[in-house]
mmCIF file of C-alpha atoms and ligand atoms in Angstrom:
data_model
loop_
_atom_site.group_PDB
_atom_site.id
_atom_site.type_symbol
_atom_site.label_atom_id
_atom_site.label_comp_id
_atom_site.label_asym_id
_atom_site.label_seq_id
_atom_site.Cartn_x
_atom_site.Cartn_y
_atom_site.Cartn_z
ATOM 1 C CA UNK A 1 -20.227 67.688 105.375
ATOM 2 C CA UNK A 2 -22.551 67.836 103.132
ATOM 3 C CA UNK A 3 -26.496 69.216 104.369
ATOM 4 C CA UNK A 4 -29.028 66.632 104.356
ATOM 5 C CA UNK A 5 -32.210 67.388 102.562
ATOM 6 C CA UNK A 6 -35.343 69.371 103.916
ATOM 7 C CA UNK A 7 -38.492 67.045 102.204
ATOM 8 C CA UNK A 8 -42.235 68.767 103.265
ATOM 9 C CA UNK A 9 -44.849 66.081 102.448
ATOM 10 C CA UNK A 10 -48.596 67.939 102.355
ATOM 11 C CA UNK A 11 -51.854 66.426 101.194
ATOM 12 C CA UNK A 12 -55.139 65.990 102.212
ATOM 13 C CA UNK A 13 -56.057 64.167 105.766
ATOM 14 C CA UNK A 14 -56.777 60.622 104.633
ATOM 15 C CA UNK A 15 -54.378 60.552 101.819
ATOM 16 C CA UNK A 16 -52.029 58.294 103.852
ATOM 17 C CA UNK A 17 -49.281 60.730 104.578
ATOM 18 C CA UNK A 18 -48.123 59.255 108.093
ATOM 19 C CA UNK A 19 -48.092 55.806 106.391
ATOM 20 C CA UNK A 20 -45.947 56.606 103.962
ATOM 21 C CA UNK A 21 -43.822 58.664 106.277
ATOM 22 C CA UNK A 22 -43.094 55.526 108.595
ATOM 23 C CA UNK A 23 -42.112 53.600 105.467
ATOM 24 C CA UNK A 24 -40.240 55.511 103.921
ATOM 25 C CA UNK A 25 -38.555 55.885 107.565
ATOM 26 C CA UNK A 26 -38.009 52.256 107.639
ATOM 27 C CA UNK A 27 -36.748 51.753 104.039
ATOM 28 C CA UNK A 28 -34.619 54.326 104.021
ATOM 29 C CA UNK A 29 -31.551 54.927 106.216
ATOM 30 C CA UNK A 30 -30.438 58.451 107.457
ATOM 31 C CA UNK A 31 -33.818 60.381 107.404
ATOM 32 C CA UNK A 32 -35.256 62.016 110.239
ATOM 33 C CA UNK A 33 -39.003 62.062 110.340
ATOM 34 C CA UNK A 34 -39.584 65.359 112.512
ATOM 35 C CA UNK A 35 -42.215 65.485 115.346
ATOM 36 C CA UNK A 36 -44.287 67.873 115.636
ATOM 37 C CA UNK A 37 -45.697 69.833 118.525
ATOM 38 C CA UNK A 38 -49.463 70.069 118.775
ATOM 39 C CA UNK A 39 -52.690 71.113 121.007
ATOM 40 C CA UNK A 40 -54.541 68.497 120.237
ATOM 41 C CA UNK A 41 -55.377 65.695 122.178
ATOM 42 C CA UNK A 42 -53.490 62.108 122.023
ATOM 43 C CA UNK A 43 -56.144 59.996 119.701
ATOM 44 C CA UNK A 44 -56.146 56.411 120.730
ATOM 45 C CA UNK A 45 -52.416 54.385 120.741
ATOM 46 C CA UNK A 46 -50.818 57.702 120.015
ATOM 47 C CA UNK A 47 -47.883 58.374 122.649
ATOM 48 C CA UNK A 48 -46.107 61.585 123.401
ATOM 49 C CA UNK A 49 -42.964 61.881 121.791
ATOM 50 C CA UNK A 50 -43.570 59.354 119.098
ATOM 51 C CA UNK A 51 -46.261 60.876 117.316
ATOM 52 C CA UNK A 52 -46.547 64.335 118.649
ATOM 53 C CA UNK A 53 -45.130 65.804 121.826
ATOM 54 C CA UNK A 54 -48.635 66.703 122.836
ATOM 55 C CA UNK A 55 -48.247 70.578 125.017
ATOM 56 C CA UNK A 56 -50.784 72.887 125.909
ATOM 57 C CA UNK A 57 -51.513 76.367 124.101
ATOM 58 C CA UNK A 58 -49.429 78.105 127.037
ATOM 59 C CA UNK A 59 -46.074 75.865 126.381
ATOM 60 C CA UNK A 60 -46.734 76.540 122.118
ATOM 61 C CA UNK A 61 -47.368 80.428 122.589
ATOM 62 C CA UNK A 62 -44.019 80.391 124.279
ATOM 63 C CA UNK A 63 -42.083 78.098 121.751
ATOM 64 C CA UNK A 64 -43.366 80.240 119.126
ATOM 65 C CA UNK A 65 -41.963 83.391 120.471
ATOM 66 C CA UNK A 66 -39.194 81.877 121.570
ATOM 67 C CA UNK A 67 -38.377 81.584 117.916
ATOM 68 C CA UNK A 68 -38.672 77.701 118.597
ATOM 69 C CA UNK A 69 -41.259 77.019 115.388
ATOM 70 C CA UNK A 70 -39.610 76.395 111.854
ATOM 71 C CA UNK A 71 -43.334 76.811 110.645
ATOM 72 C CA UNK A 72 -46.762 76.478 112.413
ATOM 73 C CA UNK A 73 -50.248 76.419 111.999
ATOM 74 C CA UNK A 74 -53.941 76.220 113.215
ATOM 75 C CA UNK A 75 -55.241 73.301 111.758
ATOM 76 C CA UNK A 76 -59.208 72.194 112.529
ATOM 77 C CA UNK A 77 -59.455 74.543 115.722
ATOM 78 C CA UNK A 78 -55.397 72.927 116.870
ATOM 79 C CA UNK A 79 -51.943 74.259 116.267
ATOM 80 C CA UNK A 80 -49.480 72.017 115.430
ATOM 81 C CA UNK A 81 -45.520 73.533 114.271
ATOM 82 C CA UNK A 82 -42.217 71.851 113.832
ATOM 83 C CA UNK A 83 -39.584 72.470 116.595
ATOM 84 C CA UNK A 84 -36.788 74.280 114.658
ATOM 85 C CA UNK A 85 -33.884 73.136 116.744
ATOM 86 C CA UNK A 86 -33.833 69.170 115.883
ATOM 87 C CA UNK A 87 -34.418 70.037 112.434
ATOM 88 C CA UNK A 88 -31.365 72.034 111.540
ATOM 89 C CA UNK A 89 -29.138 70.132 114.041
ATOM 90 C CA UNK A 90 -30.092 66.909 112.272
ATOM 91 C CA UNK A 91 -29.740 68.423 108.550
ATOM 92 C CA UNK A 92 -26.324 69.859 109.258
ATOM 93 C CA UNK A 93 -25.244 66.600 110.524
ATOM 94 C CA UNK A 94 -25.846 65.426 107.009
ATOM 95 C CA UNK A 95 -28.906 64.297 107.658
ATOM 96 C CA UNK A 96 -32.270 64.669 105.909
ATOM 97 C CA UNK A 97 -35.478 66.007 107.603
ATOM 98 C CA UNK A 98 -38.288 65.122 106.501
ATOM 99 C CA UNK A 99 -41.944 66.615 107.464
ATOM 100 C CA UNK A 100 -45.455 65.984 107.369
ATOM 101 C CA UNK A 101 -46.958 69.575 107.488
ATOM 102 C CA UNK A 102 -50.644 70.953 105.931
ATOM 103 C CA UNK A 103 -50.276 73.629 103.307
ATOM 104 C CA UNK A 104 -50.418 76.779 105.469
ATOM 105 C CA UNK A 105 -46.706 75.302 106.936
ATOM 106 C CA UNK A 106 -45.508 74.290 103.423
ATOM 107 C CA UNK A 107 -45.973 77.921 103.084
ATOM 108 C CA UNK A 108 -43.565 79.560 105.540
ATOM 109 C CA UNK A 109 -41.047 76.881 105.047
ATOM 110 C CA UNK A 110 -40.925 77.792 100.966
ATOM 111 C CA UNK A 111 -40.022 81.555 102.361
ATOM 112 C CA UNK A 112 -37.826 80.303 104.785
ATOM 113 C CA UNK A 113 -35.839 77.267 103.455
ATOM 114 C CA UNK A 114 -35.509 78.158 99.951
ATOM 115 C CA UNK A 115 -33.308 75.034 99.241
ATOM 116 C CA UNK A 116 -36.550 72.393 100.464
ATOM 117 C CA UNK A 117 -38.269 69.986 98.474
ATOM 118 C CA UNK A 118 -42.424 70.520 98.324
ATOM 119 C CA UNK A 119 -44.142 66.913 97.319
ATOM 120 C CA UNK A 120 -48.254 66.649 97.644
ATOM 121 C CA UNK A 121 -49.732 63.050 98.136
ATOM 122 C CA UNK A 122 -52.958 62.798 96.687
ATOM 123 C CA UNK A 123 -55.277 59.742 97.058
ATOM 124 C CA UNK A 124 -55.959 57.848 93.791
ATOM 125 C CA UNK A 125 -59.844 59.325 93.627
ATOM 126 C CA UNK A 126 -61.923 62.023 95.756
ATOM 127 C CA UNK A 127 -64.611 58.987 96.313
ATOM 128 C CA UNK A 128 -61.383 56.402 98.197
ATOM 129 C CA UNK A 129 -60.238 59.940 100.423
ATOM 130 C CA UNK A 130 -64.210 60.221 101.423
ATOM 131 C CA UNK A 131 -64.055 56.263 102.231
ATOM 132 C CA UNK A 132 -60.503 56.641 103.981
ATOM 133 C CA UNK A 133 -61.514 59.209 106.104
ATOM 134 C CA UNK A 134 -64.568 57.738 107.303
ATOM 135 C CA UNK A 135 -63.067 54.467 107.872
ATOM 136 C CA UNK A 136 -60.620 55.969 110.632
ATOM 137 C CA UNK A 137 -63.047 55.493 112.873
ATOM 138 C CA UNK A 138 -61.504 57.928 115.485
ATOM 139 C CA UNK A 139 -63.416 61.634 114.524
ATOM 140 C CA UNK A 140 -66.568 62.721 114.758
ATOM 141 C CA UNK A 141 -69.095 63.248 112.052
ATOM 142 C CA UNK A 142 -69.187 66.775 111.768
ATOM 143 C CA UNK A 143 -65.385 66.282 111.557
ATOM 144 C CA UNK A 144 -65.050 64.159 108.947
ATOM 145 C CA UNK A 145 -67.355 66.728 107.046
ATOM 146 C CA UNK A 146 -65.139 69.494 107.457
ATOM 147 C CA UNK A 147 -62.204 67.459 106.736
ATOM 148 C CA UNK A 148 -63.052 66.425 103.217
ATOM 149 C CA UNK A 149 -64.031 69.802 102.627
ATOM 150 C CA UNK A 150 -60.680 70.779 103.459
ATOM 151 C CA UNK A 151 -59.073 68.282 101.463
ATOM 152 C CA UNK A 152 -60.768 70.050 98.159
ATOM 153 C CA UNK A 153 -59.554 73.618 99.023
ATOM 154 C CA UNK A 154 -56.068 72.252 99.349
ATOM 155 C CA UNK A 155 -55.906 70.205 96.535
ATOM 156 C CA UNK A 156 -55.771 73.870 94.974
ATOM 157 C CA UNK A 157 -52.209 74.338 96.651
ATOM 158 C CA UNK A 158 -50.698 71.768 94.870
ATOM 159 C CA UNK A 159 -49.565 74.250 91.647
ATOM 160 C CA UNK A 160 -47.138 75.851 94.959
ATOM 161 C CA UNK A 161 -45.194 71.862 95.375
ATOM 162 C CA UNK A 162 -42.732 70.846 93.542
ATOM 163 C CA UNK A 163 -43.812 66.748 93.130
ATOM 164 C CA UNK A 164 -47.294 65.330 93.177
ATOM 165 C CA UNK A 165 -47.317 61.640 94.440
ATOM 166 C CA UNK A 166 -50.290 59.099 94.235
ATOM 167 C CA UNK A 167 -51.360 56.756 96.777
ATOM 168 C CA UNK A 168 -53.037 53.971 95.703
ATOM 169 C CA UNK A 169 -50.620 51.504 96.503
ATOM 170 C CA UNK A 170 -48.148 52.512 99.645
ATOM 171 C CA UNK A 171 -44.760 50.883 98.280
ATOM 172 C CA UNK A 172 -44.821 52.186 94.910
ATOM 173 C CA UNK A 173 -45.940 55.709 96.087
ATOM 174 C CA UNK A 174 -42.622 54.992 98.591
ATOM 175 C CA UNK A 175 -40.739 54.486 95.706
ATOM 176 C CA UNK A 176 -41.344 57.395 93.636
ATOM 177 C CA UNK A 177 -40.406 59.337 96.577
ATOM 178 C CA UNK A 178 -37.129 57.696 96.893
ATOM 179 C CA UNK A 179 -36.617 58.241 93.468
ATOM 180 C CA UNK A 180 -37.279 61.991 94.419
ATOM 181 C CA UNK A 181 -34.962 62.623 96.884
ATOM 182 C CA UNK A 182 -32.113 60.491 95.136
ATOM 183 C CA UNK A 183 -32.707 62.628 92.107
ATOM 184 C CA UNK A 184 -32.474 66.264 94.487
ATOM 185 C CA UNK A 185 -29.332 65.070 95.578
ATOM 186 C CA UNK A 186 -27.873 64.933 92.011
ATOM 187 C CA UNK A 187 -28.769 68.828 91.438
ATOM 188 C CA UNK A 188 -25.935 70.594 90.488
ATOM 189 C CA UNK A 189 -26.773 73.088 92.537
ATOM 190 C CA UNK A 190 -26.794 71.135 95.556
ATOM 191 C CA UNK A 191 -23.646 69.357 94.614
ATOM 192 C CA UNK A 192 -21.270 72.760 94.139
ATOM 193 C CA UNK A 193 -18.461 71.762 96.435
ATOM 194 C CA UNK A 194 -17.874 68.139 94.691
ATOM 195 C CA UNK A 195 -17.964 69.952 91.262
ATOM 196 C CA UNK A 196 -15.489 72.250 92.543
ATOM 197 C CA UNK A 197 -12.835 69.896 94.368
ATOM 198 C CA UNK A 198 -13.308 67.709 90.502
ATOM 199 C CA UNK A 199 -12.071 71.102 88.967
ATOM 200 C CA UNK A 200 -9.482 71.863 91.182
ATOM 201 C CA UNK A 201 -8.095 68.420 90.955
ATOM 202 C CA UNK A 202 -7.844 68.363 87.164
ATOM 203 C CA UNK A 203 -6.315 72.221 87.450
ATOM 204 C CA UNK A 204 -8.921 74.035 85.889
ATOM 205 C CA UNK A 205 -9.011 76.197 88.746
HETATM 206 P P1 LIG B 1 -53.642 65.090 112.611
HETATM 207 O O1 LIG B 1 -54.345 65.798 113.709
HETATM 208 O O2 LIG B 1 -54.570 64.274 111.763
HETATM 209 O O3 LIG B 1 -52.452 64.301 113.114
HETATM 210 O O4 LIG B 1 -53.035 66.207 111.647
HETATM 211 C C1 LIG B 1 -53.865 67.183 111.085
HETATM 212 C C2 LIG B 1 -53.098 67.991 110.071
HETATM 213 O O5 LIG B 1 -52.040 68.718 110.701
HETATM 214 C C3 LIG B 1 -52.415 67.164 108.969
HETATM 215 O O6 LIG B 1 -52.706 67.770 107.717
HETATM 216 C C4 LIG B 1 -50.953 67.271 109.275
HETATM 217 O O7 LIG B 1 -50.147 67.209 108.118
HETATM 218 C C5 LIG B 1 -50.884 68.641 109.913
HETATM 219 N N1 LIG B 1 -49.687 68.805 110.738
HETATM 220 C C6 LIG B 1 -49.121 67.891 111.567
HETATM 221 N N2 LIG B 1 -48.016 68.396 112.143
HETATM 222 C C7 LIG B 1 -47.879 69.650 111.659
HETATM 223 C C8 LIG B 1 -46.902 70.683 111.861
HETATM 224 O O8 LIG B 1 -45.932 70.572 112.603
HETATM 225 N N3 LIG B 1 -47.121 71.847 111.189
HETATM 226 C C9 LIG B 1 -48.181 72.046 110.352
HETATM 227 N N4 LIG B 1 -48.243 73.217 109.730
HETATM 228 N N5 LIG B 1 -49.094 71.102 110.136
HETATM 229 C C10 LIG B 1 -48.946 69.913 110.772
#
């Protein structure tokens, strides 16, 4: 069987990555959005298990040296990381995995899965991420702050991805990532076994 596909989605806080995530989810069968484990706290409506399985910094020290963590990372004073095991059981099932992961992730995961596909979703101006971010609702001030000066240090990552994705409107920026990961699966170099059953059958090899 053939391996599904590792996607990493990174970009900004506010640029509407979980969003497009779900949809994508729901539009397309046979991917695996991957939950994370974090420290933080549950924000309002968010359940354990759906959205994060929320553990303490004990229970992620010892998944981390447990060898548990595909990647991880601190992110605003929290560590978050993406439990290895469900993400290579589901991609060698055929599969494909996708995850929502910051930039410091995206990092490990280009050293470690060499074969993964790096997209960045930006928001269509700096001036809509300021106005997305603020109309959460759900952080404090000096959060927000620190947030959208994040989101300008990262945008200096995005030479290290492989796709850069706009959201300004959610189903077309769905769409171009569909259009992504159909085109991925035509690389010949994913596609090396097909190419060389065609051979054999015509008895070139
Ligand atoms: P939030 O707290 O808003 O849900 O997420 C904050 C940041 O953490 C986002 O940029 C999100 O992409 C990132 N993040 C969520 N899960 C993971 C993960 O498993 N690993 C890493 N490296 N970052 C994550």
């Amino acid at each position: 069987m053939k391996k599904g596909l590792l996607i990493v989605l990174s970009g900004p806080s506010g640029a509407g990555k979980g969003t497009i995530c779900q949809n994508l989810c729901r539009q397309l069968m046979g991917i695996y959005y991957s939950i994370s484990v974090t420290t933080r706290p549950p924000r309002r409506g968010e359940k354990d298990g759906v959205n994060y399985y929320f553990i303490t910094e004990r229970e992620f020290e010892d998944l981390k040296e447990q060898g548990g963590l595909l990647e991880w990372a601190r992110v605003y004073g929290n560590y978050y990381g993406t439990p290895r095991y469900k993400v290579e059981q589901r991609r060698s099932e055929g599969c494909d995995v996708i995850l929502e992961i910051d930039i410091e992730g995206a990092k490990q995961v280009r050293e470690r899965c060499e074969d993964a596909v790096f997209l960045f979703l930006l928001p269509p101006s700096m001036k809509e991420l300021r106005t997305r971010i603020e109309g959460r609702g759900t952080e404090r001030p000096d959060i927000i702050k620190e947030r959208f000066s994040t989101a300008y240090r990262e945008l200096e990552e995005i030479r290290h991805y492989d796709y850069m994705v706009i959201n300004d409107d959610i189903q077309e920026a769905v769409d171009i990532i569909k259009a992504v990961i159909a085109a991925e699966k035509c690389r010949v170099s994913r596609n090396e076994e097909i190419l060389n059953r065609l051979l054999e059958e015509g008895g070139i090899r």
